JSON list of C-alpha atoms in Angstrom, two decimals:
[
{"chain": "A", "resi": 1, "resn": "UNK", "atom": "CA", "xyz": [0.00, 0.00, 0.00]},
{"chain": "A", "resi": 2, "resn": "UNK", "atom": "CA", "xyz": [2.85, 2.36, 0.84]},
{"chain": "A", "resi": 3, "resn": "UNK", "atom": "CA", "xyz": [4.30, 1.81, -2.61]},
{"chain": "A", "resi": 4, "resn": "UNK", "atom": "CA", "xyz": [1.05, 2.79, -4.31]},
{"chain": "A", "resi": 5, "resn": "UNK", "atom": "CA", "xyz": [1.40, 6.26, -2.88]},
{"chain": "A", "resi": 6, "resn": "UNK", "atom": "CA", "xyz": [4.61, 6.86, -4.77]},
{"chain": "A", "resi": 7, "resn": "UNK", "atom": "CA", "xyz": [4.02, 7.73, -8.41]},
{"chain": "A", "resi": 8, "resn": "UNK", "atom": "CA", "xyz": [5.87, 6.06, -11.24]},
{"chain": "A", "resi": 9, "resn": "UNK", "atom": "CA", "xyz": [7.57, 9.33, -12.05]},
{"chain": "A", "resi": 10, "resn": "UNK", "atom": "CA", "xyz": [8.88, 9.61, -8.49]},
{"chain": "A", "resi": 11, "resn": "UNK", "atom": "CA", "xyz": [10.09, 6.02, -8.56]},
{"chain": "A", "resi": 12, "resn": "UNK", "atom": "CA", "xyz": [11.89, 6.59, -11.86]},
{"chain": "A", "resi": 13, "resn": "UNK", "atom": "CA", "xyz": [13.45, 9.69, -10.40]},
{"chain": "A", "resi": 14, "resn": "UNK", "atom": "CA", "xyz": [14.56, 7.78, -7.28]},
{"chain": "A", "resi": 15, "resn": "UNK", "atom": "CA", "xyz": [15.94, 5.00, -9.44]},
{"chain": "A", "resi": 16, "resn": "UNK", "atom": "CA", "xyz": [17.93, 7.48, -11.48]},
{"chain": "A", "resi": 17, "resn": "UNK", "atom": "CA", "xyz": [19.37, 8.79, -8.23]},
{"chain": "A", "resi": 18, "resn": "UNK", "atom": "CA", "xyz": [20.58, 5.30, -7.40]},
{"chain": "A", "resi": 19, "resn": "UNK", "atom": "CA", "xyz": [17.69, 3.78, -5.46]},
{"chain": "A", "resi": 20, "resn": "UNK", "atom": "CA", "xyz": [17.64, 0.23, -6.82]},
{"chain": "A", "resi": 21, "resn": "UNK", "atom": "CA", "xyz": [14.58, -0.71, -4.79]},
{"chain": "A", "resi": 22, "resn": "UNK", "atom": "CA", "xyz": [12.55, 1.77, -6.84]},
{"chain": "A", "resi": 23, "resn": "UNK", "atom": "CA", "xyz": [13.03, -0.47, -9.87]},
{"chain": "A", "resi": 24, "resn": "UNK", "atom": "CA", "xyz": [11.79, -3.45, -7.89]},
{"chain": "A", "resi": 25, "resn": "UNK", "atom": "CA", "xyz": [8.63, -1.53, -7.02]},
{"chain": "A", "resi": 26, "resn": "UNK", "atom": "CA", "xyz": [8.12, -0.49, -10.63]},
{"chain": "A", "resi": 27, "resn": "UNK", "atom": "CA", "xyz": [8.55, -4.05, -11.89]},
{"chain": "A", "resi": 28, "resn": "UNK", "atom": "CA", "xyz": [6.23, -5.53, -9.29]},
{"chain": "A", "resi": 29, "resn": "UNK", "atom": "CA", "xyz": [3.66, -2.83, -9.86]},
{"chain": "A", "resi": 30, "resn": "UNK", "atom": "CA", "xyz": [3.44, -3.34, -13.61]},
{"chain": "A", "resi": 31, "resn": "UNK", "atom": "CA", "xyz": [4.66, -6.89, -14.17]},
{"chain": "A", "resi": 32, "resn": "UNK", "atom": "CA", "xyz": [1.21, -8.43, -14.55]},
{"chain": "A", "resi": 33, "resn": "UNK", "atom": "CA", "xyz": [-0.02, -5.90, -17.11]},
{"chain": "A", "resi": 34, "resn": "UNK", "atom": "CA", "xyz": [3.13, -6.12, -19.18]},
{"chain": "A", "resi": 35, "resn": "UNK", "atom": "CA", "xyz": [3.45, -9.89, -18.92]},
{"chain": "A", "resi": 36, "resn": "UNK", "atom": "CA", "xyz": [-0.24, -10.42, -19.83]},
{"chain": "A", "resi": 37, "resn": "UNK", "atom": "CA", "xyz": [0.07, -8.03, -22.73]},
{"chain": "A", "resi": 38, "resn": "UNK", "atom": "CA", "xyz": [3.04, -9.96, -24.15]},
{"chain": "A", "resi": 39, "resn": "UNK", "atom": "CA", "xyz": [1.39, -13.32, -23.51]},
{"chain": "A", "resi": 40, "resn": "UNK", "atom": "CA", "xyz": [-1.81, -12.17, -25.25]},
{"chain": "A", "resi": 41, "resn": "UNK", "atom": "CA", "xyz": [0.24, -11.69, -28.39]},
{"chain": "A", "resi": 42, "resn": "UNK", "atom": "CA", "xyz": [2.66, -14.62, -28.39]},
{"chain": "A", "resi": 43, "resn": "UNK", "atom": "CA", "xyz": [0.75, -17.34, -26.48]},
{"chain": "A", "resi": 44, "resn": "UNK", "atom": "CA", "xyz": [3.91, -18.98, -25.24]},
{"chain": "A", "resi": 45, "resn": "UNK", "atom": "CA", "xyz": [5.17, -18.77, -21.68]},
{"chain": "A", "resi": 46, "resn": "UNK", "atom": "CA", "xyz": [8.87, -19.11, -22.51]},
{"chain": "A", "resi": 47, "resn": "UNK", "atom": "CA", "xyz": [8.79, -16.49, -25.27]},
{"chain": "A", "resi": 48, "resn": "UNK", "atom": "CA", "xyz": [6.76, -14.20, -23.00]},
{"chain": "A", "resi": 49, "resn": "UNK", "atom": "CA", "xyz": [9.39, -14.61, -20.32]},
{"chain": "A", "resi": 50, "resn": "UNK", "atom": "CA", "xyz": [12.15, -13.75, -22.80]},
{"chain": "A", "resi": 51, "resn": "UNK", "atom": "CA", "xyz": [10.37, -10.70, -24.18]},
{"chain": "A", "resi": 52, "resn": "UNK", "atom": "CA", "xyz": [9.50, -9.52, -20.68]},
{"chain": "A", "resi": 53, "resn": "UNK", "atom": "CA", "xyz": [13.15, -9.79, -19.68]},
{"chain": "A", "resi": 54, "resn": "UNK", "atom": "CA", "xyz": [14.37, -8.04, -22.84]},
{"chain": "A", "resi": 55, "resn": "UNK", "atom": "CA", "xyz": [11.82, -5.28, -22.29]},
{"chain": "A", "resi": 56, "resn": "UNK", "atom": "CA", "xyz": [13.13, -4.49, -18.84]},
{"chain": "A", "resi": 57, "resn": "UNK", "atom": "CA", "xyz": [16.76, -4.80, -19.91]},
{"chain": "A", "resi": 58, "resn": "UNK", "atom": "CA", "xyz": [15.99, -2.08, -22.43]},
{"chain": "A", "resi": 59, "resn": "UNK", "atom": "CA", "xyz": [14.17, -0.05, -19.79]},
{"chain": "A", "resi": 60, "resn": "UNK", "atom": "CA", "xyz": [17.11, -0.33, -17.39]},
{"chain": "A", "resi": 61, "resn": "UNK", "atom": "CA", "xyz": [19.69, 0.58, -20.04]},
{"chain": "A", "resi": 62, "resn": "UNK", "atom": "CA", "xyz": [17.68, 3.54, -21.30]},
{"chain": "A", "resi": 63, "resn": "UNK", "atom": "CA", "xyz": [17.13, 4.85, -17.79]},
{"chain": "A", "resi": 64, "resn": "UNK", "atom": "CA", "xyz": [20.76, 4.43, -16.79]},
{"chain": "A", "resi": 65, "resn": "UNK", "atom": "CA", "xyz": [21.98, 6.08, -19.98]},
{"chain": "A", "resi": 66, "resn": "UNK", "atom": "CA", "xyz": [19.76, 9.04, -19.14]},
{"chain": "A", "resi": 67, "resn": "UNK", "atom": "CA", "xyz": [17.75, 8.78, -22.34]},
{"chain": "A", "resi": 68, "resn": "UNK", "atom": "CA", "xyz": [14.34, 8.52, -20.69]},
{"chain": "A", "resi": 69, "resn": "UNK", "atom": "CA", "xyz": [12.34, 11.69, -21.05]},
{"chain": "A", "resi": 70, "resn": "UNK", "atom": "CA", "xyz": [8.71, 10.66, -20.91]},
{"chain": "A", "resi": 71, "resn": "UNK", "atom": "CA", "xyz": [8.14, 11.56, -17.33]},
{"chain": "A", "resi": 72, "resn": "UNK", "atom": "CA", "xyz": [4.78, 10.47, -15.98]},
{"chain": "A", "resi": 73, "resn": "UNK", "atom": "CA", "xyz": [4.19, 7.96, -18.77]},
{"chain": "A", "resi": 74, "resn": "UNK", "atom": "CA", "xyz": [6.28, 5.09, -17.55]},
{"chain": "A", "resi": 75, "resn": "UNK", "atom": "CA", "xyz": [3.84, 2.24, -18.24]},
{"chain": "A", "resi": 76, "resn": "UNK", "atom": "CA", "xyz": [2.85, 3.31, -21.80]},
{"chain": "A", "resi": 77, "resn": "UNK", "atom": "CA", "xyz": [6.56, 3.69, -22.56]},
{"chain": "A", "resi": 78, "resn": "UNK", "atom": "CA", "xyz": [7.37, 0.17, -21.27]},
{"chain": "A", "resi": 79, "resn": "UNK", "atom": "CA", "xyz": [4.37, -1.21, -23.16]},
{"chain": "A", "resi": 80, "resn": "UNK", "atom": "CA", "xyz": [5.67, 0.40, -26.35]},
{"chain": "A", "resi": 81, "resn": "UNK", "atom": "CA", "xyz": [9.06, -1.25, -25.84]},
{"chain": "A", "resi": 82, "resn": "UNK", "atom": "CA", "xyz": [7.35, -4.62, -25.26]},
{"chain": "A", "resi": 83, "resn": "UNK", "atom": "CA", "xyz": [5.19, -4.08, -28.33]},
{"chain": "A", "resi": 84, "resn": "UNK", "atom": "CA", "xyz": [8.26, -3.38, -30.49]},
{"chain": "A", "resi": 85, "resn": "UNK", "atom": "CA", "xyz": [10.02, -6.47, -29.15]},
{"chain": "A", "resi": 86, "resn": "UNK", "atom": "CA", "xyz": [6.93, -8.58, -29.93]},
{"chain": "A", "resi": 87, "resn": "UNK", "atom": "CA", "xyz": [7.01, -7.28, -33.51]},
{"chain": "A", "resi": 88, "resn": "UNK", "atom": "CA", "xyz": [10.74, -8.10, -33.68]},
{"chain": "A", "resi": 89, "resn": "UNK", "atom": "CA", "xyz": [9.97, -11.60, -32.45]},
{"chain": "A", "resi": 90, "resn": "UNK", "atom": "CA", "xyz": [7.34, -12.20, -35.13]},
{"chain": "A", "resi": 91, "resn": "UNK", "atom": "CA", "xyz": [9.57, -10.74, -37.85]},
{"chain": "A", "resi": 92, "resn": "UNK", "atom": "CA", "xyz": [12.40, -13.05, -36.80]},
{"chain": "A", "resi": 93, "resn": "UNK", "atom": "CA", "xyz": [10.02, -16.03, -36.74]},
{"chain": "A", "resi": 94, "resn": "UNK", "atom": "CA", "xyz": [8.53, -15.29, -40.14]},
{"chain": "A", "resi": 95, "resn": "UNK", "atom": "CA", "xyz": [12.04, -15.46, -41.60]},
{"chain": "A", "resi": 96, "resn": "UNK", "atom": "CA", "xyz": [12.73, -18.68, -39.77]},
{"chain": "A", "resi": 97, "resn": "UNK", "atom": "CA", "xyz": [9.46, -20.35, -38.75]},
{"chain": "A", "resi": 98, "resn": "UNK", "atom": "CA", "xyz": [9.75, -22.50, -35.70]},
{"chain": "A", "resi": 99, "resn": "UNK", "atom": "CA", "xyz": [7.45, -25.34, -34.77]},
{"chain": "A", "resi": 100, "resn": "UNK", "atom": "CA", "xyz": [7.51, -26.36, -31.21]},
{"chain": "A", "resi": 101, "resn": "UNK", "atom": "CA", "xyz": [6.10, -29.61, -30.09]},
{"chain": "A", "resi": 102, "resn": "UNK", "atom": "CA", "xyz": [5.42, -28.73, -26.51]},
{"chain": "A", "resi": 103, "resn": "UNK", "atom": "CA", "xyz": [1.69, -27.99, -26.84]},
{"chain": "A", "resi": 104, "resn": "UNK", "atom": "CA", "xyz": [-1.28, -30.19, -27.54]},
{"chain": "A", "resi": 105, "resn": "UNK", "atom": "CA", "xyz": [-0.86, -29.81, -31.27]},
{"chain": "A", "resi": 106, "resn": "UNK", "atom": "CA", "xyz": [2.00, -31.72, -32.76]},
{"chain": "A", "resi": 107, "resn": "UNK", "atom": "CA", "xyz": [3.23, -30.76, -36.18]},
{"chain": "A", "resi": 108, "resn": "UNK", "atom": "CA", "xyz": [4.28, -34.37, -36.74]},
{"chain": "A", "resi": 109, "resn": "UNK", "atom": "CA", "xyz": [0.66, -35.47, -36.57]},
{"chain": "A", "resi": 110, "resn": "UNK", "atom": "CA", "xyz": [0.02, -33.72, -39.87]},
{"chain": "A", "resi": 111, "resn": "UNK", "atom": "CA", "xyz": [3.45, -34.15, -41.40]},
{"chain": "A", "resi": 112, "resn": "UNK", "atom": "CA", "xyz": [4.37, -37.66, -42.23]},
{"chain": "A", "resi": 113, "resn": "UNK", "atom": "CA", "xyz": [6.98, -39.42, -44.25]},
{"chain": "A", "resi": 114, "resn": "UNK", "atom": "CA", "xyz": [5.06, -40.77, -47.20]},
{"chain": "A", "resi": 115, "resn": "UNK", "atom": "CA", "xyz": [7.86, -43.05, -48.40]},
{"chain": "A", "resi": 116, "resn": "UNK", "atom": "CA", "xyz": [7.62, -46.58, -47.14]},
{"chain": "A", "resi": 117, "resn": "UNK", "atom": "CA", "xyz": [10.23, -48.00, -44.84]},
{"chain": "A", "resi": 118, "resn": "UNK", "atom": "CA", "xyz": [11.88, -51.36, -45.47]},
{"chain": "A", "resi": 119, "resn": "UNK", "atom": "CA", "xyz": [9.28, -53.35, -43.54]},
{"chain": "A", "resi": 120, "resn": "UNK", "atom": "CA", "xyz": [6.34, -51.69, -45.27]},
{"chain": "A", "resi": 121, "resn": "UNK", "atom": "CA", "xyz": [7.98, -52.16, -48.67]},
{"chain": "A", "resi": 122, "resn": "UNK", "atom": "CA", "xyz": [8.22, -55.91, -48.04]},
{"chain": "A", "resi": 123, "resn": "UNK", "atom": "CA", "xyz": [4.60, -56.03, -46.83]},
{"chain": "A", "resi": 124, "resn": "UNK", "atom": "CA", "xyz": [3.46, -54.11, -49.91]},
{"chain": "A", "resi": 125, "resn": "UNK", "atom": "CA", "xyz": [5.29, -56.56, -52.20]},
{"chain": "A", "resi": 126, "resn": "UNK", "atom": "CA", "xyz": [3.70, -59.50, -50.38]},
{"chain": "A", "resi": 127, "resn": "UNK", "atom": "CA", "xyz": [0.22, -57.99, -50.66]},
{"chain": "A", "resi": 128, "resn": "UNK", "atom": "CA", "xyz": [0.69, -57.39, -54.38]},
{"chain": "A", "resi": 129, "resn": "UNK", "atom": "CA", "xyz": [1.96, -60.93, -54.84]},
{"chain": "A", "resi": 130, "resn": "UNK", "atom": "CA", "xyz": [-1.02, -62.39, -52.90]},
{"chain": "A", "resi": 131, "resn": "UNK", "atom": "CA", "xyz": [-3.44, -60.30, -54.90]},
{"chain": "A", "resi": 132, "resn": "UNK", "atom": "CA", "xyz": [-1.94, -61.51, -58.18]},
{"chain": "A", "resi": 133, "resn": "UNK", "atom": "CA", "xyz": [-2.40, -65.10, -57.05]},
{"chain": "A", "resi": 134, "resn": "UNK", "atom": "CA", "xyz": [-6.01, -64.42, -56.13]},
{"chain": "A", "resi": 135, "resn": "UNK", "atom": "CA", "xyz": [-6.63, -62.80, -59.50]},
{"chain": "A", "resi": 136, "resn": "UNK", "atom": "CA", "xyz": [-5.12, -65.86, -61.22]},
{"chain": "A", "resi": 137, "resn": "UNK", "atom": "CA", "xyz": [-7.81, -67.97, -59.55]},
{"chain": "A", "resi": 138, "resn": "UNK", "atom": "CA", "xyz": [-10.59, -65.97, -61.22]},
{"chain": "A", "resi": 139, "resn": "UNK", "atom": "CA", "xyz": [-12.36, -67.27, -64.33]},
{"chain": "A", "resi": 140, "resn": "UNK", "atom": "CA", "xyz": [-10.47, -66.15, -67.47]},
{"chain": "A", "resi": 141, "resn": "UNK", "atom": "CA", "xyz": [-13.09, -63.68, -68.77]},
{"chain": "A", "resi": 142, "resn": "UNK", "atom": "CA", "xyz": [-13.26, -61.88, -65.42]},
{"chain": "A", "resi": 143, "resn": "UNK", "atom": "CA", "xyz": [-9.49, -61.98, -64.98]},
{"chain": "A", "resi": 144, "resn": "UNK", "atom": "CA", "xyz": [-8.88, -60.47, -68.43]},
{"chain": "A", "resi": 145, "resn": "UNK", "atom": "CA", "xyz": [-11.25, -57.54, -67.82]},
{"chain": "A", "resi": 146, "resn": "UNK", "atom": "CA", "xyz": [-9.78, -56.88, -64.38]},
{"chain": "A", "resi": 147, "resn": "UNK", "atom": "CA", "xyz": [-6.18, -57.00, -65.66]},
{"chain": "A", "resi": 148, "resn": "UNK", "atom": "CA", "xyz": [-6.95, -54.66, -68.54]},
{"chain": "A", "resi": 149, "resn": "UNK", "atom": "CA", "xyz": [-8.83, -52.22, -66.32]},
{"chain": "A", "resi": 150, "resn": "UNK", "atom": "CA", "xyz": [-6.61, -52.16, -63.23]},
{"chain": "A", "resi": 151, "resn": "UNK", "atom": "CA", "xyz": [-3.13, -52.99, -64.52]},
{"chain": "A", "resi": 152, "resn": "UNK", "atom": "CA", "xyz": [-3.25, -51.62, -68.05]},
{"chain": "A", "resi": 153, "resn": "UNK", "atom": "CA", "xyz": [-5.53, -48.73, -67.14]},
{"chain": "A", "resi": 154, "resn": "UNK", "atom": "CA", "xyz": [-7.80, -49.28, -70.15]},
{"chain": "A", "resi": 155, "resn": "UNK", "atom": "CA", "xyz": [-11.28, -47.81, -70.35]},
{"chain": "A", "resi": 156, "resn": "UNK", "atom": "CA", "xyz": [-14.31, -50.11, -70.56]},
{"chain": "A", "resi": 157, "resn": "UNK", "atom": "CA", "xyz": [-14.79, -48.93, -74.14]},
{"chain": "A", "resi": 158, "resn": "UNK", "atom": "CA", "xyz": [-11.25, -50.07, -75.02]},
{"chain": "A", "resi": 159, "resn": "UNK", "atom": "CA", "xyz": [-11.80, -53.37, -73.17]},
{"chain": "A", "resi": 160, "resn": "UNK", "atom": "CA", "xyz": [-15.05, -53.92, -75.02]},
{"chain": "A", "resi": 161, "resn": "UNK", "atom": "CA", "xyz": [-13.32, -53.23, -78.37]},
{"chain": "A", "resi": 162, "resn": "UNK", "atom": "CA", "xyz": [-10.44, -55.54, -77.56]},
{"chain": "A", "resi": 163, "resn": "UNK", "atom": "CA", "xyz": [-12.46, -58.46, -76.21]},
{"chain": "A", "resi": 164, "resn": "UNK", "atom": "CA", "xyz": [-15.34, -58.11, -78.64]},
{"chain": "A", "resi": 165, "resn": "UNK", "atom": "CA", "xyz": [-18.01, -57.94, -75.92]},
{"chain": "A", "resi": 166, "resn": "UNK", "atom": "CA", "xyz": [-20.34, -55.09, -75.10]},
{"chain": "A", "resi": 167, "resn": "UNK", "atom": "CA", "xyz": [-19.41, -52.46, -72.54]},
{"chain": "A", "resi": 168, "resn": "UNK", "atom": "CA", "xyz": [-22.15, -53.74, -70.25]},
{"chain": "A", "resi": 169, "resn": "UNK", "atom": "CA", "xyz": [-20.73, -57.24, -70.36]},
{"chain": "A", "resi": 170, "resn": "UNK", "atom": "CA", "xyz": [-17.26, -55.92, -69.59]},
{"chain": "A", "resi": 171, "resn": "UNK", "atom": "CA", "xyz": [-18.70, -53.95, -66.68]},
{"chain": "A", "resi": 172, "resn": "UNK", "atom": "CA", "xyz": [-20.53, -57.03, -65.45]},
{"chain": "A", "resi": 173, "resn": "UNK", "atom": "CA", "xyz": [-17.38, -59.16, -65.65]},
{"chain": "A", "resi": 174, "resn": "UNK", "atom": "CA", "xyz": [-15.46, -56.52, -63.71]},
{"chain": "A", "resi": 175, "resn": "UNK", "atom": "CA", "xyz": [-18.21, -56.47, -61.10]},
{"chain": "A", "resi": 176, "resn": "UNK", "atom": "CA", "xyz": [-18.19, -60.25, -60.72]},
{"chain": "A", "resi": 177, "resn": "UNK", "atom": "CA", "xyz": [-14.40, -60.28, -60.64]},
{"chain": "A", "resi": 178, "resn": "UNK", "atom": "CA", "xyz": [-14.45, -57.90, -57.66]},
{"chain": "A", "resi": 179, "resn": "UNK", "atom": "CA", "xyz": [-17.27, -59.80, -55.93]},
{"chain": "A", "resi": 180, "resn": "UNK", "atom": "CA", "xyz": [-15.41, -63.10, -56.34]},
{"chain": "A", "resi": 181, "resn": "UNK", "atom": "CA", "xyz": [-12.17, -61.57, -55.09]},
{"chain": "A", "resi": 182, "resn": "UNK", "atom": "CA", "xyz": [-13.89, -60.21, -52.01]},
{"chain": "A", "resi": 183, "resn": "UNK", "atom": "CA", "xyz": [-15.55, -63.56, -51.41]},
{"chain": "A", "resi": 184, "resn": "UNK", "atom": "CA", "xyz": [-12.24, -65.44, -51.51]},
{"chain": "A", "resi": 185, "resn": "UNK", "atom": "CA", "xyz": [-10.56, -62.80, -49.33]},
{"chain": "A", "resi": 186, "resn": "UNK", "atom": "CA", "xyz": [-13.39, -63.12, -46.77]},
{"chain": "A", "resi": 187, "resn": "UNK", "atom": "CA", "xyz": [-13.44, -66.91, -46.84]},
{"chain": "A", "resi": 188, "resn": "UNK", "atom": "CA", "xyz": [-9.71, -67.25, -46.34]},
{"chain": "A", "resi": 189, "resn": "UNK", "atom": "CA", "xyz": [-9.41, -64.36, -43.92]},
{"chain": "A", "resi": 190, "resn": "UNK", "atom": "CA", "xyz": [-6.76, -62.70, -46.01]},
{"chain": "A", "resi": 191, "resn": "UNK", "atom": "CA", "xyz": [-5.68, -59.27, -44.83]},
{"chain": "A", "resi": 192, "resn": "UNK", "atom": "CA", "xyz": [-4.66, -57.05, -47.71]},
{"chain": "A", "resi": 193, "resn": "UNK", "atom": "CA", "xyz": [-3.77, -53.85, -45.90]},
{"chain": "A", "resi": 194, "resn": "UNK", "atom": "CA", "xyz": [-0.41, -52.37, -45.09]},
{"chain": "B", "resi": 1, "resn": "UNK", "atom": "CA", "xyz": [-25.35, -32.13, -31.46]},
{"chain": "B", "resi": 2, "resn": "UNK", "atom": "CA", "xyz": [-23.71, -29.15, -33.10]},
{"chain": "B", "resi": 3, "resn": "UNK", "atom": "CA", "xyz": [-19.96, -29.04, -32.95]},
{"chain": "B", "resi": 4, "resn": "UNK", "atom": "CA", "xyz": [-18.22, -26.17, -31.23]},
{"chain": "B", "resi": 5, "resn": "UNK", "atom": "CA", "xyz": [-15.55, -24.63, -33.34]},
{"chain": "B", "resi": 6, "resn": "UNK", "atom": "CA", "xyz": [-14.61, -21.78, -31.03]},
{"chain": "B", "resi": 7, "resn": "UNK", "atom": "CA", "xyz": [-11.22, -21.93, -29.37]},
{"chain": "B", "resi": 8, "resn": "UNK", "atom": "CA", "xyz": [-10.95, -23.11, -25.82]},
{"chain": "B", "resi": 9, "resn": "UNK", "atom": "CA", "xyz": [-10.35, -20.47, -23.22]},
{"chain": "B", "resi": 10, "resn": "UNK", "atom": "CA", "xyz": [-6.90, -20.52, -21.75]},
{"chain": "B", "resi": 11, "resn": "UNK", "atom": "CA", "xyz": [-7.85, -20.84, -18.12]},
{"chain": "B", "resi": 12, "resn": "UNK", "atom": "CA", "xyz": [-4.61, -22.24, -16.72]},
{"chain": "B", "resi": 13, "resn": "UNK", "atom": "CA", "xyz": [-2.53, -19.32, -17.91]},
{"chain": "B", "resi": 14, "resn": "UNK", "atom": "CA", "xyz": [-5.06, -16.67, -17.04]},
{"chain": "B", "resi": 15, "resn": "UNK", "atom": "CA", "xyz": [-4.73, -17.53, -13.38]},
{"chain": "B", "resi": 16, "resn": "UNK", "atom": "CA", "xyz": [-1.07, -16.77, -13.08]},
{"chain": "B", "resi": 17, "resn": "UNK", "atom": "CA", "xyz": [0.18, -14.31, -15.63]},
{"chain": "B", "resi": 18, "resn": "UNK", "atom": "CA", "xyz": [3.24, -13.11, -13.85]},
{"chain": "B", "resi": 19, "resn": "UNK", "atom": "CA", "xyz": [6.88, -13.49, -14.71]},
{"chain": "B", "resi": 20, "resn": "UNK", "atom": "CA", "xyz": [8.96, -16.05, -12.90]},
{"chain": "B", "resi": 21, "resn": "UNK", "atom": "CA", "xyz": [10.74, -14.96, -9.75]},
{"chain": "B", "resi": 22, "resn": "UNK", "atom": "CA", "xyz": [14.07, -15.74, -11.42]},
{"chain": "B", "resi": 23, "resn": "UNK", "atom": "CA", "xyz": [13.33, -13.34, -14.24]},
{"chain": "B", "resi": 24, "resn": "UNK", "atom": "CA", "xyz": [12.54, -10.48, -11.89]},
{"chain": "B", "resi": 25, "resn": "UNK", "atom": "CA", "xyz": [15.53, -11.35, -9.74]},
{"chain": "B", "resi": 26, "resn": "UNK", "atom": "CA", "xyz": [17.76, -11.39, -12.82]},
{"chain": "B", "resi": 27, "resn": "UNK", "atom": "CA", "xyz": [16.52, -7.97, -13.86]},
{"chain": "B", "resi": 28, "resn": "UNK", "atom": "CA", "xyz": [17.17, -6.48, -10.43]},
{"chain": "B", "resi": 29, "resn": "UNK", "atom": "CA", "xyz": [20.66, -7.97, -10.36]},
{"chain": "B", "resi": 30, "resn": "UNK", "atom": "CA", "xyz": [21.29, -6.77, -13.90]},
{"chain": "B", "resi": 31, "resn": "UNK", "atom": "CA", "xyz": [20.26, -3.29, -12.87]},
{"chain": "B", "resi": 32, "resn": "UNK", "atom": "CA", "xyz": [22.62, -3.38, -9.89]},
{"chain": "B", "resi": 33, "resn": "UNK", "atom": "CA", "xyz": [25.48, -4.67, -12.03]},
{"chain": "B", "resi": 34, "resn": "UNK", "atom": "CA", "xyz": [25.04, -2.18, -14.84]},
{"chain": "B", "resi": 35, "resn": "UNK", "atom": "CA", "xyz": [26.79, 1.08, -14.50]},
{"chain": "B", "resi": 36, "resn": "UNK", "atom": "CA", "xyz": [27.24, 3.84, -17.01]},
{"chain": "B", "resi": 37, "resn": "UNK", "atom": "CA", "xyz": [30.59, 5.58, -17.09]},
{"chain": "B", "resi": 38, "resn": "UNK", "atom": "CA", "xyz": [30.66, 9.11, -18.40]},
{"chain": "B", "resi": 39, "resn": "UNK", "atom": "CA", "xyz": [33.90, 10.05, -20.08]},
{"chain": "B", "resi": 40, "resn": "UNK", "atom": "CA", "xyz": [34.12, 13.41, -21.81]},
{"chain": "B", "resi": 41, "resn": "UNK", "atom": "CA", "xyz": [30.96, 13.36, -23.92]},
{"chain": "B", "resi": 42, "resn": "UNK", "atom": "CA", "xyz": [30.87, 9.61, -24.22]},
{"chain": "B", "resi": 43, "resn": "UNK", "atom": "CA", "xyz": [28.91, 7.09, -22.18]},
{"chain": "B", "resi": 44, "resn": "UNK", "atom": "CA", "xyz": [30.19, 3.59, -21.55]},
{"chain": "B", "resi": 45, "resn": "UNK", "atom": "CA", "xyz": [28.18, 0.74, -20.15]},
{"chain": "B", "resi": 46, "resn": "UNK", "atom": "CA", "xyz": [29.93, -1.58, -17.72]},
{"chain": "B", "resi": 47, "resn": "UNK", "atom": "CA", "xyz": [28.58, -4.78, -16.26]},
{"chain": "B", "resi": 48, "resn": "UNK", "atom": "CA", "xyz": [30.12, -5.67, -12.94]},
{"chain": "B", "resi": 49, "resn": "UNK", "atom": "CA", "xyz": [29.75, -9.07, -11.43]}
]
């Protein structure tokens, strides 16, 4: 309560005269406002702590160098320094974006390595091999349509031209090929996922 | 039920928005250690341990 009676201007003046405790009063008086202001912009406790510290280092240096001349406006002046340091922080980060993994959101949950590792490559080869064997078990007409459609990427029109059947027949054979494949996969409990 | 897309309120941090004691202590020690030496028209900063 005693401290509240002394104005910021008087505390700054005392500090400039060498009273170090005046700085302590100033910091404790305004720390919450300044800290909250910084945190409201950066949303990171560690960065807030850094900017808060840098703000007061600048305040101390400016005061000790005798460059402070905004008597009576101590808090707005400190806020302006903090504001400038926040802008510096964002400028620096936009040049070199940083992703921290400390929060709930992890950047690695959205970034993934799409290339397969050795184990997955082997599994993929096995799945493809198994699938080929299953396709070989299909009746020839269904197998031909499926091979032309899936492996040679032909349209049903091209398949119909090549095999001499109508498009509808080709579509029907493709449909039965898939139904039969699913049936065999279900019956034999084959897992075809990586 | 409709989904809520608004951001969660930051309750944990709103309770204690004050700098760490170490930070304040560092600043007070920095202030004590920093001295400005006037020499002719020049000013030099000196940090004493």
